[in-house]
Protein backbone atom coordinates (compact mmCIF):
# COMPACT_ATOMS: atom_id res chain seq x y z
CA UNK A 1 0.00 0.00 0.00
CA UNK A 2 2.79 2.38 0.94
CA UNK A 3 4.70 1.65 -2.25
CA UNK A 4 1.53 2.20 -4.30
CA UNK A 5 0.91 5.45 -2.45
CA UNK A 6 4.48 6.57 -3.13
CA UNK A 7 4.06 6.09 -6.88
CA UNK A 8 1.50 8.79 -7.65
CA UNK A 9 0.61 10.68 -10.84
CA UNK A 10 2.89 13.68 -11.50
CA UNK A 11 0.02 16.17 -11.40
CA UNK A 12 -0.59 15.34 -7.72
CA UNK A 13 2.89 16.50 -6.75
CA UNK A 14 2.42 20.27 -6.71
CA UNK A 15 -0.81 20.28 -4.64
CA UNK A 16 0.88 17.83 -2.24
CA UNK A 17 3.95 20.10 -2.02
CA UNK A 18 1.70 23.09 -1.18
CA UNK A 19 -0.10 21.04 1.49
CA UNK A 20 3.08 19.65 3.09
CA UNK A 21 4.91 23.00 2.97
CA UNK A 22 1.94 24.71 4.62
CA UNK A 23 1.73 21.98 7.27
CA UNK A 24 5.41 22.13 8.27
CA UNK A 25 5.36 25.96 8.32
CA UNK A 26 2.23 25.83 10.48
CA UNK A 27 3.96 23.50 12.94
CA UNK A 28 7.02 25.78 12.87
CA UNK A 29 4.93 28.87 13.65
CA UNK A 30 3.11 27.12 16.49
CA UNK A 31 6.39 25.72 17.85
CA UNK A 32 7.99 29.19 17.88
CA UNK A 33 4.93 30.69 19.60
CA UNK A 34 4.81 27.91 22.24
CA UNK A 35 8.51 28.32 23.06
CA UNK A 36 8.11 32.12 23.43
CA UNK A 37 4.92 31.75 25.48
CA UNK A 38 6.45 29.25 27.89
CA UNK A 39 9.57 31.42 28.27
CA UNK A 40 7.34 34.37 29.10
CA UNK A 41 5.04 32.39 31.44
CA UNK A 42 7.11 32.70 34.64
CA UNK A 43 9.33 35.66 33.87
CA UNK A 44 9.86 37.99 36.81
CA UNK A 45 11.10 40.89 34.67
CA UNK A 46 8.24 42.65 32.89
CA UNK A 47 10.42 43.50 29.87
CA UNK A 48 11.10 39.78 29.32
CA UNK A 49 7.43 38.80 29.59
CA UNK A 50 6.30 41.56 27.21
CA UNK A 51 9.00 40.75 24.63
CA UNK A 52 8.15 37.03 24.60
CA UNK A 53 4.41 37.73 24.43
CA UNK A 54 4.90 39.98 21.40
CA UNK A 55 7.18 37.44 19.71
CA UNK A 56 4.59 34.68 20.24
CA UNK A 57 1.79 36.86 18.88
CA UNK A 58 3.81 37.75 15.77
CA UNK A 59 4.77 34.10 15.16
CA UNK A 60 1.09 33.13 15.34
CA UNK A 61 -0.16 35.99 13.18
CA UNK A 62 2.57 36.22 10.55
CA UNK A 63 3.70 32.57 10.30
CA UNK A 64 1.09 30.13 11.66
CA UNK A 65 -2.03 31.90 10.33
CA UNK A 66 -0.89 32.21 6.65
CA UNK A 67 0.61 28.70 6.86
CA UNK A 68 -2.77 27.31 7.99
CA UNK A 69 -4.35 28.68 4.81
CA UNK A 70 -1.56 27.30 2.62
CA UNK A 71 -1.97 23.89 4.29
CA UNK A 72 -5.77 24.00 3.97
CA UNK A 73 -5.81 25.13 0.32
CA UNK A 74 -3.25 22.44 -0.52
CA UNK A 75 -5.39 19.87 1.33
CA UNK A 76 -8.53 20.68 -0.68
CA UNK A 77 -6.52 20.70 -3.90
CA UNK A 78 -4.95 17.28 -3.36
CA UNK A 79 -8.30 15.94 -2.03
CA UNK A 80 -9.94 16.91 -5.28
CA UNK A 81 -7.05 15.59 -7.45
CA UNK A 82 -7.07 12.22 -5.69
CA UNK A 83 -10.83 11.92 -6.34
CA UNK A 84 -11.96 11.63 -2.71
CA UNK A 85 -15.04 13.68 -3.69
CA UNK A 86 -16.44 10.57 -5.36
CA UNK A 87 -15.86 8.21 -2.41
CA UNK A 88 -18.80 7.68 -0.04
CA UNK A 89 -16.88 6.24 2.93
CA UNK A 90 -13.64 8.11 3.63
CA UNK A 91 -10.73 6.39 5.42
CA UNK A 92 -9.98 7.19 9.10
CA UNK A 93 -6.76 9.09 8.39
CA UNK A 94 -8.64 11.53 6.18
CA UNK A 95 -11.18 12.10 8.95
CA UNK A 96 -8.38 12.72 11.48
CA UNK A 97 -6.85 15.20 9.04
CA UNK A 98 -10.10 17.11 8.62
CA UNK A 99 -10.91 17.23 12.34
CA UNK A 100 -7.44 18.45 13.34
CA UNK A 101 -7.21 20.95 10.47
CA UNK A 102 -10.60 22.54 11.22
CA UNK A 103 -10.43 22.25 15.02
CA UNK A 104 -6.82 23.41 15.10
CA UNK A 105 -7.71 26.33 12.85
CA UNK A 106 -10.37 27.47 15.31
CA UNK A 107 -7.93 27.11 18.24
CA UNK A 108 -5.35 29.07 16.26
CA UNK A 109 -7.77 31.91 15.57
CA UNK A 110 -8.83 32.19 19.23
CA UNK A 111 -5.16 31.95 20.32
CA UNK A 112 -4.13 34.80 18.04
CA UNK A 113 -6.86 37.06 19.42
CA UNK A 114 -6.03 36.17 23.04
CA UNK A 115 -2.28 36.51 22.46
CA UNK A 116 -2.73 39.91 20.82
CA UNK A 117 -4.99 41.33 23.54
CA UNK A 118 -2.90 39.66 26.25
CA UNK A 119 0.37 41.12 24.94
CA UNK A 120 -1.16 44.59 24.80
CA UNK A 121 -2.57 44.31 28.34
CA UNK A 122 0.72 42.95 29.63
CA UNK A 123 2.63 45.92 28.20
CA UNK A 124 0.13 48.40 29.70
CA UNK A 125 0.09 46.75 33.11
CA UNK A 126 3.89 46.78 33.34
CA UNK A 127 4.26 43.02 33.12
CA UNK A 128 1.60 41.62 35.44
CA UNK A 129 0.72 38.02 34.64
CA UNK A 130 -2.01 37.85 32.01
CA UNK A 131 -4.66 35.10 32.12
CA UNK A 132 -5.39 35.65 28.44
CA UNK A 133 -1.78 34.84 27.53
CA UNK A 134 -1.85 31.69 29.63
CA UNK A 135 -5.09 30.52 28.00
CA UNK A 136 -3.52 31.25 24.62
CA UNK A 137 -0.44 29.22 25.59
CA UNK A 138 -2.60 26.21 26.49
CA UNK A 139 -4.63 26.49 23.26
CA UNK A 140 -1.52 26.80 21.07
CA UNK A 141 0.01 23.77 22.82
CA UNK A 142 -3.15 21.73 22.17
CA UNK A 143 -3.18 22.83 18.52
CA UNK A 144 0.50 21.90 18.12
CA UNK A 145 -0.04 18.44 19.62
CA UNK A 146 -3.10 17.99 17.38
CA UNK A 147 -1.13 18.84 14.25
CA UNK A 148 1.68 16.47 15.22
CA UNK A 149 -0.96 13.72 15.51
CA UNK A 150 -2.36 14.82 12.14
CA UNK A 151 1.08 14.54 10.48
CA UNK A 152 1.39 11.02 11.89
CA UNK A 153 -2.11 10.11 10.65
CA UNK A 154 -1.70 11.63 7.19
CA UNK A 155 1.61 9.83 6.56
CA UNK A 156 1.02 6.55 8.41
CA UNK A 157 -2.59 6.38 7.19
CA UNK A 158 -4.03 4.16 9.97
CA UNK A 159 -7.23 2.35 8.96
CA UNK B 1 0.04 0.40 10.26
CA UNK B 2 3.03 -1.43 8.84
CA UNK B 3 6.62 -0.83 9.92
CA UNK B 4 7.26 1.20 6.75
CA UNK B 5 4.32 3.50 7.60
CA UNK B 6 5.76 4.16 11.08
CA UNK B 7 9.15 4.97 9.55
CA UNK B 8 7.51 7.33 7.04
CA UNK B 9 5.46 9.08 9.75
CA UNK B 10 8.53 9.55 11.97
CA UNK B 11 10.58 10.72 8.95
CA UNK B 12 7.99 13.44 8.22
CA UNK B 13 7.76 14.42 11.90
CA UNK B 14 11.57 14.82 11.87
CA UNK B 15 11.19 17.04 8.80
CA UNK B 16 8.61 19.02 10.78
CA UNK B 17 11.15 19.48 13.61
CA UNK B 18 13.79 20.62 11.10
CA UNK B 19 11.47 23.22 9.52
CA UNK B 20 10.23 24.30 12.98
CA UNK B 21 13.81 25.09 13.98
CA UNK B 22 14.31 27.10 10.78
CA UNK B 23 11.10 29.06 11.42
CA UNK B 24 12.20 29.75 15.00
CA UNK B 25 15.68 30.89 13.87
CA UNK B 26 14.05 33.11 11.21
CA UNK B 27 11.91 34.76 13.89
CA UNK B 28 14.97 35.24 16.14
CA UNK B 29 16.98 36.75 13.25
CA UNK B 30 14.12 39.04 12.12
CA UNK B 31 13.41 40.21 15.67
CA UNK B 32 17.10 40.62 16.52
CA UNK B 33 17.53 42.83 13.45
CA UNK B 34 15.25 45.47 15.07
CA UNK B 35 16.89 45.38 18.53
CA UNK B 36 19.74 47.54 19.80
CA UNK B 37 20.19 46.85 23.52
CA UNK B 38 22.37 43.86 24.50
CA UNK B 39 19.79 42.73 27.12
CA UNK B 40 17.04 42.65 24.46
CA UNK B 41 19.26 40.73 22.02
CA UNK B 42 20.41 38.30 24.72
CA UNK B 43 16.77 37.65 25.70
CA UNK B 44 15.83 36.91 22.10
CA UNK B 45 18.61 34.34 21.77
CA UNK B 46 17.11 32.36 24.69
CA UNK B 47 14.46 31.27 22.17
CA UNK B 48 17.08 29.66 19.97
CA UNK B 49 17.89 26.97 22.58
CA UNK B 50 14.66 25.16 21.67
CA UNK B 51 15.63 25.55 18.02
CA UNK B 52 18.97 23.87 18.73
CA UNK B 53 17.16 20.81 20.12
CA UNK B 54 14.69 20.75 17.20
CA UNK B 55 17.41 21.09 14.57
CA UNK B 56 19.39 18.20 16.12
CA UNK B 57 16.32 15.92 16.25
CA UNK B 58 15.16 17.01 12.79
CA UNK B 59 18.45 16.76 10.96
CA UNK B 60 19.51 13.41 12.41
CA UNK B 61 15.95 12.05 12.19
CA UNK B 62 15.42 12.96 8.54
CA UNK B 63 18.72 11.43 7.45
CA UNK B 64 18.66 8.22 9.50
CA UNK B 65 14.95 7.50 8.94
CA UNK B 66 15.22 8.49 5.26
CA UNK B 67 18.03 6.02 4.63
CA UNK B 68 16.17 3.38 6.66
CA UNK B 69 13.07 3.96 4.50
CA UNK B 70 15.11 3.49 1.32
CA UNK B 71 16.60 0.26 2.67
CA UNK B 72 13.20 -1.02 3.86
CA UNK B 73 11.38 -0.22 0.60
CA UNK B 74 11.50 -2.53 -2.44
CA UNK B 75 10.67 0.40 -4.72
CA UNK B 76 13.73 2.51 -3.86
CA UNK B 77 17.46 2.04 -3.32
CA UNK B 78 19.81 4.31 -1.35
CA UNK B 79 21.83 4.86 -4.55
CA UNK B 80 18.82 6.12 -6.56
CA UNK B 81 19.61 9.52 -8.09
CA UNK B 82 16.90 11.44 -6.24
CA UNK B 83 17.91 9.96 -2.88
CA UNK B 84 21.58 10.85 -3.49
CA UNK B 85 20.45 14.36 -4.52
CA UNK B 86 18.46 14.61 -1.29
CA UNK B 87 21.45 13.51 0.80
CA UNK B 88 23.67 16.10 -0.96
CA UNK B 89 21.07 18.84 -0.32
CA UNK B 90 20.83 17.71 3.32
CA UNK B 91 24.63 17.90 3.72
CA UNK B 92 24.77 21.36 2.10
CA UNK B 93 21.93 22.58 4.34
CA UNK B 94 23.77 21.28 7.41
CA UNK B 95 26.95 23.10 6.40
CA UNK B 96 25.22 26.43 5.66
CA UNK B 97 23.27 26.01 8.91
CA UNK B 98 26.47 25.39 10.85
CA UNK B 99 28.06 28.52 9.37
CA UNK B 100 24.90 30.54 10.16
CA UNK B 101 25.17 29.33 13.74
CA UNK B 102 28.78 30.52 13.96
CA UNK B 103 27.73 34.08 12.98
CA UNK B 104 24.74 34.33 15.33
CA UNK B 105 26.40 32.50 18.23
CA UNK B 106 29.05 35.23 18.14
CA UNK B 107 26.26 37.84 18.40
CA UNK B 108 24.67 35.94 21.30
CA UNK B 109 27.99 35.64 23.15
CA UNK B 110 28.79 39.33 22.61
CA UNK B 111 25.34 40.35 23.92
CA UNK B 112 25.76 38.16 27.01
CA UNK B 113 29.26 39.51 27.66
CA UNK B 114 28.03 43.11 27.45
CA UNK B 115 25.11 42.36 29.81
CA UNK B 116 27.53 40.60 32.18
CA UNK B 117 29.77 43.66 32.21
CA UNK B 118 26.77 45.89 32.94
CA UNK B 119 27.12 47.73 29.61
CA UNK B 120 23.51 47.60 28.45
CA UNK B 121 23.81 50.29 25.79
CA UNK B 122 23.86 50.00 21.99
CA UNK B 123 27.16 48.50 20.80
CA UNK B 124 28.38 48.89 17.18
CA UNK B 125 30.06 45.47 17.12
CA UNK B 126 26.94 43.74 18.42
CA UNK B 127 24.72 45.63 15.97
CA UNK B 128 26.97 44.56 13.09
CA UNK B 129 26.75 40.93 14.22
CA UNK B 130 22.93 40.79 14.55
CA UNK B 131 22.53 42.61 11.22
CA UNK B 132 25.21 40.56 9.47
CA UNK B 133 24.47 40.22 5.76
CA UNK B 134 26.64 37.08 5.70
CA UNK B 135 24.54 35.50 8.46
CA UNK B 136 21.32 36.44 6.71
CA UNK B 137 22.56 35.09 3.34
CA UNK B 138 23.66 31.82 4.94
CA UNK B 139 20.33 31.42 6.73
CA UNK B 140 18.44 32.16 3.48
CA UNK B 141 20.60 29.56 1.71
CA UNK B 142 19.76 26.99 4.40
CA UNK B 143 16.03 27.69 3.99
CA UNK B 144 16.26 27.39 0.17
CA UNK B 145 18.19 24.10 0.47
CA UNK B 146 15.62 22.63 2.87
CA UNK B 147 12.73 23.67 0.57
CA UNK B 148 14.64 22.11 -2.36
CA UNK B 149 15.01 18.96 -0.25
CA UNK B 150 11.24 18.90 0.29
CA UNK B 151 10.65 19.34 -3.46
CA UNK B 152 12.98 16.42 -4.25
CA UNK B 153 11.26 14.25 -1.61
CA UNK B 154 7.81 14.88 -3.13
CA UNK B 155 8.65 14.87 -6.86
CA UNK B 156 11.19 12.01 -6.60
CA UNK B 157 12.78 12.89 -9.98
CA UNK B 158 13.86 9.77 -11.87
CA UNK B 159 12.00 7.35 -9.56
XYZ file of C-alpha atoms in Angstrom:
318
model
C 0.000 0.000 0.000
C 2.793 2.379 0.940
C 4.699 1.653 -2.249
C 1.533 2.197 -4.297
C 0.911 5.448 -2.448
C 4.476 6.575 -3.128
C 4.057 6.091 -6.880
C 1.500 8.792 -7.654
C 0.612 10.681 -10.842
C 2.889 13.678 -11.495
C 0.016 16.169 -11.402
C -0.590 15.343 -7.720
C 2.890 16.502 -6.747
C 2.420 20.273 -6.713
C -0.808 20.276 -4.643
C 0.884 17.833 -2.245
C 3.946 20.101 -2.018
C 1.704 23.093 -1.181
C -0.096 21.036 1.493
C 3.084 19.648 3.088
C 4.908 23.004 2.971
C 1.939 24.709 4.621
C 1.731 21.978 7.272
C 5.415 22.135 8.267
C 5.361 25.956 8.319
C 2.234 25.830 10.485
C 3.961 23.502 12.944
C 7.021 25.783 12.871
C 4.928 28.874 13.646
C 3.115 27.124 16.491
C 6.388 25.719 17.854
C 7.991 29.189 17.883
C 4.933 30.687 19.604
C 4.806 27.914 22.237
C 8.506 28.321 23.062
C 8.114 32.115 23.429
C 4.919 31.749 25.476
C 6.447 29.250 27.892
C 9.575 31.416 28.272
C 7.336 34.373 29.101
C 5.037 32.393 31.442
C 7.108 32.705 34.637
C 9.331 35.659 33.867
C 9.858 37.991 36.805
C 11.096 40.888 34.669
C 8.243 42.650 32.887
C 10.420 43.504 29.866
C 11.098 39.780 29.318
C 7.432 38.797 29.587
C 6.300 41.560 27.213
C 9.000 40.747 24.630
C 8.154 37.029 24.601
C 4.410 37.729 24.434
C 4.904 39.976 21.398
C 7.175 37.439 19.706
C 4.588 34.678 20.243
C 1.791 36.856 18.879
C 3.811 37.750 15.766
C 4.775 34.100 15.165
C 1.088 33.128 15.338
C -0.163 35.993 13.179
C 2.572 36.216 10.545
C 3.698 32.568 10.299
C 1.092 30.129 11.659
C -2.027 31.897 10.333
C -0.890 32.215 6.651
C 0.613 28.702 6.857
C -2.774 27.309 7.988
C -4.353 28.685 4.814
C -1.556 27.295 2.624
C -1.965 23.888 4.286
C -5.768 23.998 3.970
C -5.813 25.134 0.317
C -3.250 22.440 -0.519
C -5.390 19.872 1.327
C -8.535 20.678 -0.683
C -6.519 20.704 -3.900
C -4.945 17.280 -3.362
C -8.298 15.936 -2.025
C -9.937 16.905 -5.284
C -7.052 15.590 -7.450
C -7.071 12.223 -5.692
C -10.826 11.924 -6.341
C -11.958 11.626 -2.707
C -15.040 13.678 -3.691
C -16.445 10.570 -5.357
C -15.856 8.214 -2.407
C -18.796 7.676 -0.040
C -16.883 6.245 2.934
C -13.637 8.110 3.630
C -10.728 6.389 5.415
C -9.977 7.185 9.102
C -6.760 9.086 8.388
C -8.641 11.533 6.178
C -11.176 12.103 8.953
C -8.384 12.720 11.476
C -6.849 15.200 9.036
C -10.100 17.112 8.623
C -10.911 17.225 12.345
C -7.435 18.448 13.337
C -7.212 20.946 10.471
C -10.597 22.538 11.220
C -10.428 22.248 15.023
C -6.818 23.409 15.105
C -7.709 26.333 12.852
C -10.370 27.473 15.311
C -7.933 27.108 18.241
C -5.351 29.071 16.260
C -7.773 31.910 15.566
C -8.826 32.189 19.228
C -5.161 31.947 20.324
C -4.128 34.804 18.040
C -6.863 37.064 19.421
C -6.031 36.167 23.037
C -2.277 36.508 22.463
C -2.730 39.915 20.815
C -4.993 41.331 23.535
C -2.897 39.662 26.252
C 0.373 41.116 24.942
C -1.162 44.590 24.804
C -2.568 44.313 28.340
C 0.725 42.954 29.626
C 2.629 45.917 28.196
C 0.131 48.395 29.696
C 0.091 46.746 33.112
C 3.885 46.783 33.341
C 4.258 43.016 33.115
C 1.595 41.617 35.443
C 0.719 38.021 34.638
C -2.013 37.848 32.006
C -4.657 35.103 32.119
C -5.393 35.651 28.438
C -1.784 34.844 27.534
C -1.853 31.687 29.626
C -5.090 30.518 28.004
C -3.521 31.254 24.618
C -0.438 29.217 25.593
C -2.598 26.214 26.487
C -4.628 26.495 23.256
C -1.520 26.801 21.071
C 0.011 23.769 22.817
C -3.154 21.730 22.174
C -3.180 22.834 18.519
C 0.503 21.901 18.118
C -0.035 18.440 19.619
C -3.105 17.993 17.378
C -1.133 18.840 14.253
C 1.680 16.467 15.223
C -0.964 13.715 15.513
C -2.365 14.824 12.135
C 1.082 14.545 10.482
C 1.391 11.020 11.887
C -2.110 10.107 10.654
C -1.700 11.631 7.193
C 1.610 9.829 6.555
C 1.022 6.548 8.408
C -2.593 6.378 7.187
C -4.034 4.161 9.967
C -7.230 2.351 8.958
C 0.045 0.396 10.260
C 3.030 -1.432 8.843
C 6.619 -0.831 9.920
C 7.257 1.197 6.750
C 4.320 3.496 7.605
C 5.761 4.165 11.076
C 9.153 4.973 9.545
C 7.509 7.334 7.045
C 5.462 9.076 9.746
C 8.531 9.554 11.970
C 10.577 10.717 8.952
C 7.989 13.437 8.221
C 7.764 14.423 11.897
C 11.569 14.822 11.873
C 11.186 17.042 8.800
C 8.609 19.022 10.784
C 11.145 19.478 13.608
C 13.786 20.619 11.099
C 11.466 23.215 9.521
C 10.227 24.296 12.981
C 13.811 25.089 13.976
C 14.308 27.100 10.782
C 11.095 29.059 11.416
C 12.200 29.751 15.003
C 15.675 30.887 13.867
C 14.046 33.112 11.205
C 11.911 34.765 13.892
C 14.974 35.244 16.135
C 16.983 36.753 13.245
C 14.125 39.039 12.122
C 13.412 40.209 15.672
C 17.100 40.623 16.518
C 17.530 42.830 13.446
C 15.252 45.465 15.067
C 16.888 45.378 18.528
C 19.743 47.541 19.795
C 20.194 46.848 23.516
C 22.372 43.856 24.504
C 19.793 42.733 27.120
C 17.043 42.651 24.457
C 19.259 40.725 22.023
C 20.406 38.304 24.715
C 16.770 37.649 25.699
C 15.826 36.907 22.095
C 18.614 34.344 21.774
C 17.112 32.359 24.686
C 14.462 31.271 22.172
C 17.077 29.659 19.971
C 17.892 26.969 22.584
C 14.660 25.159 21.673
C 15.634 25.553 18.022
C 18.965 23.874 18.730
C 17.158 20.806 20.118
C 14.687 20.745 17.196
C 17.414 21.087 14.569
C 19.386 18.202 16.121
C 16.316 15.919 16.249
C 15.161 17.014 12.787
C 18.455 16.761 10.961
C 19.511 13.408 12.408
C 15.947 12.046 12.192
C 15.419 12.960 8.541
C 18.723 11.428 7.451
C 18.656 8.217 9.500
C 14.951 7.501 8.937
C 15.218 8.494 5.262
C 18.033 6.021 4.630
C 16.174 3.380 6.665
C 13.070 3.956 4.498
C 15.108 3.494 1.317
C 16.604 0.258 2.673
C 13.197 -1.016 3.860
C 11.382 -0.224 0.601
C 11.495 -2.532 -2.437
C 10.668 0.401 -4.725
C 13.735 2.508 -3.857
C 17.458 2.041 -3.319
C 19.813 4.308 -1.353
C 21.829 4.858 -4.549
C 18.820 6.119 -6.562
C 19.614 9.518 -8.095
C 16.895 11.441 -6.242
C 17.913 9.958 -2.882
C 21.575 10.848 -3.487
C 20.447 14.364 -4.524
C 18.460 14.614 -1.288
C 21.453 13.507 0.801
C 23.673 16.096 -0.957
C 21.067 18.838 -0.320
C 20.832 17.710 3.317
C 24.634 17.901 3.715
C 24.771 21.355 2.101
C 21.929 22.580 4.342
C 23.767 21.280 7.414
C 26.950 23.102 6.399
C 25.225 26.433 5.658
C 23.266 26.013 8.906
C 26.470 25.392 10.854
C 28.064 28.521 9.373
C 24.905 30.543 10.158
C 25.167 29.330 13.738
C 28.775 30.522 13.956
C 27.732 34.075 12.983
C 24.743 34.329 15.327
C 26.404 32.504 18.231
C 29.053 35.230 18.140
C 26.262 37.836 18.398
C 24.669 35.945 21.295
C 27.989 35.641 23.148
C 28.793 39.332 22.609
C 25.345 40.346 23.916
C 25.760 38.157 27.008
C 29.259 39.508 27.656
C 28.026 43.112 27.454
C 25.110 42.363 29.810
C 27.525 40.596 32.176
C 29.770 43.659 32.208
C 26.771 45.891 32.936
C 27.118 47.730 29.610
C 23.513 47.595 28.449
C 23.811 50.287 25.795
C 23.861 49.996 21.987
C 27.157 48.504 20.804
C 28.377 48.892 17.182
C 30.059 45.467 17.125
C 26.937 43.737 18.422
C 24.715 45.632 15.967
C 26.967 44.558 13.093
C 26.754 40.927 14.221
C 22.935 40.787 14.553
C 22.525 42.615 11.218
C 25.208 40.557 9.474
C 24.468 40.219 5.762
C 26.635 37.077 5.701
C 24.542 35.500 8.463
C 21.323 36.439 6.706
C 22.555 35.094 3.342
C 23.664 31.820 4.943
C 20.326 31.416 6.727
C 18.441 32.162 3.484
C 20.601 29.559 1.708
C 19.756 26.988 4.401
C 16.026 27.690 3.989
C 16.262 27.394 0.173
C 18.187 24.101 0.469
C 15.617 22.628 2.868
C 12.733 23.673 0.566
C 14.637 22.107 -2.363
C 15.014 18.958 -0.252
C 11.243 18.898 0.289
C 10.651 19.341 -3.461
C 12.985 16.417 -4.247
C 11.255 14.247 -1.615
C 7.811 14.876 -3.126
C 8.646 14.875 -6.856
C 11.194 12.011 -6.601
C 12.781 12.885 -9.985
C 13.861 9.775 -11.871
C 11.998 7.355 -9.560
